[in-house]
Coordinates of C-alpha atoms in Angstrom, one line a residue:
X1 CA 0.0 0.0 0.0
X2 CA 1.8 3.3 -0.9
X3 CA 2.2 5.6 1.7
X4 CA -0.1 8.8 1.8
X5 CA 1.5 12.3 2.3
X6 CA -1.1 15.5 4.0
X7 CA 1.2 18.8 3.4
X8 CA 1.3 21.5 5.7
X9 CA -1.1 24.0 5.5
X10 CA 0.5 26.7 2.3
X11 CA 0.5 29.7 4.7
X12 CA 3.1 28.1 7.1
X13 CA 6.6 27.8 6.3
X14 CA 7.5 24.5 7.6
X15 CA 10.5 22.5 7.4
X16 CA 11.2 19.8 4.6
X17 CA 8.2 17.0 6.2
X18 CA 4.8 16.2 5.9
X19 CA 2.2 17.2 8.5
X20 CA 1.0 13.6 8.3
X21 CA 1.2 10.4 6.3
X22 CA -1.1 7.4 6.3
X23 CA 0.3 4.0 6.2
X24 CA -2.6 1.8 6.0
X25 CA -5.4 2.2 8.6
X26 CA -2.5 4.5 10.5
X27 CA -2.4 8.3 10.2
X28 CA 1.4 9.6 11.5
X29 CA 0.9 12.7 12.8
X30 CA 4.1 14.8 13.1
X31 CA 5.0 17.2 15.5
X32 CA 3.2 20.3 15.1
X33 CA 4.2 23.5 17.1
X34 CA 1.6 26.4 18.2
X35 CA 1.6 28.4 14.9
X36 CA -1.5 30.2 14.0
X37 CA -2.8 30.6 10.0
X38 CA -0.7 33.2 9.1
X39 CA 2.7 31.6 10.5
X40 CA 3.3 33.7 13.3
X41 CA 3.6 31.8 17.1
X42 CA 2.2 33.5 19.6
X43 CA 3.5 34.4 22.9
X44 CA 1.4 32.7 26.0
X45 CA 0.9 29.1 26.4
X46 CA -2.9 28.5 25.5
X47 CA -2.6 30.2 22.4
X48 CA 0.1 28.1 21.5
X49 CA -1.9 24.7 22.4
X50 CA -5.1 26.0 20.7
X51 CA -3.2 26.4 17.6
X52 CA -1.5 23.0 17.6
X53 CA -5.2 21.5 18.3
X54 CA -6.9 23.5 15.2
X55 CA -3.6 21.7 13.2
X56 CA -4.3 18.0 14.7
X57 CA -7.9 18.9 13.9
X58 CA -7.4 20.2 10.0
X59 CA -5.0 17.0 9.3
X60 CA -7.4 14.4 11.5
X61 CA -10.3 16.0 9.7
X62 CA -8.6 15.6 5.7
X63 CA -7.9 12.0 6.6
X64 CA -11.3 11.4 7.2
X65 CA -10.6 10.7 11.8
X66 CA -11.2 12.8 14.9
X67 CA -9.6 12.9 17.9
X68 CA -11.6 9.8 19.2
X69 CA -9.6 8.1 16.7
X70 CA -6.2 8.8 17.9
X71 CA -4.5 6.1 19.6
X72 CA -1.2 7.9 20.9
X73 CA 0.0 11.2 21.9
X74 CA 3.5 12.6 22.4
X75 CA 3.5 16.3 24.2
X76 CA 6.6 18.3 24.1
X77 CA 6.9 21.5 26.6
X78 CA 9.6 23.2 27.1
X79 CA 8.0 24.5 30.6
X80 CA 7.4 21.9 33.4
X81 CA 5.3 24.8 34.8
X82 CA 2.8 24.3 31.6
X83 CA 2.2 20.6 32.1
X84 CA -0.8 21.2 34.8
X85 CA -2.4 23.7 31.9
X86 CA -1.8 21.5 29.6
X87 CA -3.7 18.5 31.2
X88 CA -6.7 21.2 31.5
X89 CA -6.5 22.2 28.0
X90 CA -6.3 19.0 26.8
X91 CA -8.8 16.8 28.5
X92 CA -10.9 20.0 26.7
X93 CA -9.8 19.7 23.4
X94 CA -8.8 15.6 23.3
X95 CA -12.1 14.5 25.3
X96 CA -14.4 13.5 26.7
X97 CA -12.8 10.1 27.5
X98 CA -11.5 7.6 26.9
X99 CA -8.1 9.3 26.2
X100 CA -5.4 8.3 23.6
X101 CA -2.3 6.6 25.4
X102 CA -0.1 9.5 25.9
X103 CA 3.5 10.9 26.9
X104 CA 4.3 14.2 28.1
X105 CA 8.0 15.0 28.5
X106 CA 9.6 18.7 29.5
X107 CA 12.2 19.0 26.8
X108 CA 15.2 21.6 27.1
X109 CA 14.1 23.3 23.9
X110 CA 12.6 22.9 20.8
X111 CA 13.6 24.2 17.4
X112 CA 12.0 27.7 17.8
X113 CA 12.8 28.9 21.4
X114 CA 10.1 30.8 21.2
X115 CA 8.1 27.2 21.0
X116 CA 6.6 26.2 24.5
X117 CA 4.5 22.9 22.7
X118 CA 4.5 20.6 20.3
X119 CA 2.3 17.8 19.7
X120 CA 2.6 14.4 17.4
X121 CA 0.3 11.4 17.4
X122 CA -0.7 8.8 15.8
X123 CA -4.5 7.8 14.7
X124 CA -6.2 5.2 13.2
X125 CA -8.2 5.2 11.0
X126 CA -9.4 1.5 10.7
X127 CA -13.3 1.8 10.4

């Protein structure tokens, strides 16, 4: 089965990958920072994680899932004082349960300093 390849969205520069690619009933989501439409990352936390959501949502939504299909979740912050937010925000915007598996890890930085998240995950999409 050849593999399927979601680009990012044409506004935002991204770097040489594909948001997503489907292998089978799998959707690999990669990591996606808290960009907004026009490219720009905003300052505080929330925004931030409300823009990586509307992402997971646009590429979950153009391979045909939702978030109840996503099996796995990786979170990347680069503030251990974010990770209580985070768990707020997300059981908002990954629920109501039962949640994907999930890991959450404090990182030293990511490729933007200015980046406090990034989410990847994988879905399936198995029907």
């Amino acid at each position: 089965m050849p593999i399927q390849h979601f680009a990012p969205p044409p506004h935002v520069k991204a770097p040489p990958l594909s948001f997503a690619t489907r292998v089978g009933d799998l959707l690999f989501i990669s990591g996606i920072p808290g960009f907004d439409a026009h490219g720009a990352l905003p300052e505080g936390f929330e925004a931030q994680f409300a823009n990586v959501v509307i992402n997971i949502k646009r590429v979950l939504t153009e391979a045909g899932a939702t978030t109840h299909d996503l099996a796995k979740v990786n979170v990347l912050l680069t503030r251990a004082s974010d990770v209580a937010p985070m768990n707020a925000l997300y059981a908002g915007a990954f629920g109501p349960p039962p949640y994907p598996a999930r890991t959450t890890c404090v990182v030293h930085a990511l490729p933007d300093p200015r980046m406090l998240i990034e989410i990847e995950a994988v879905a399936s999409l198995a029907k």
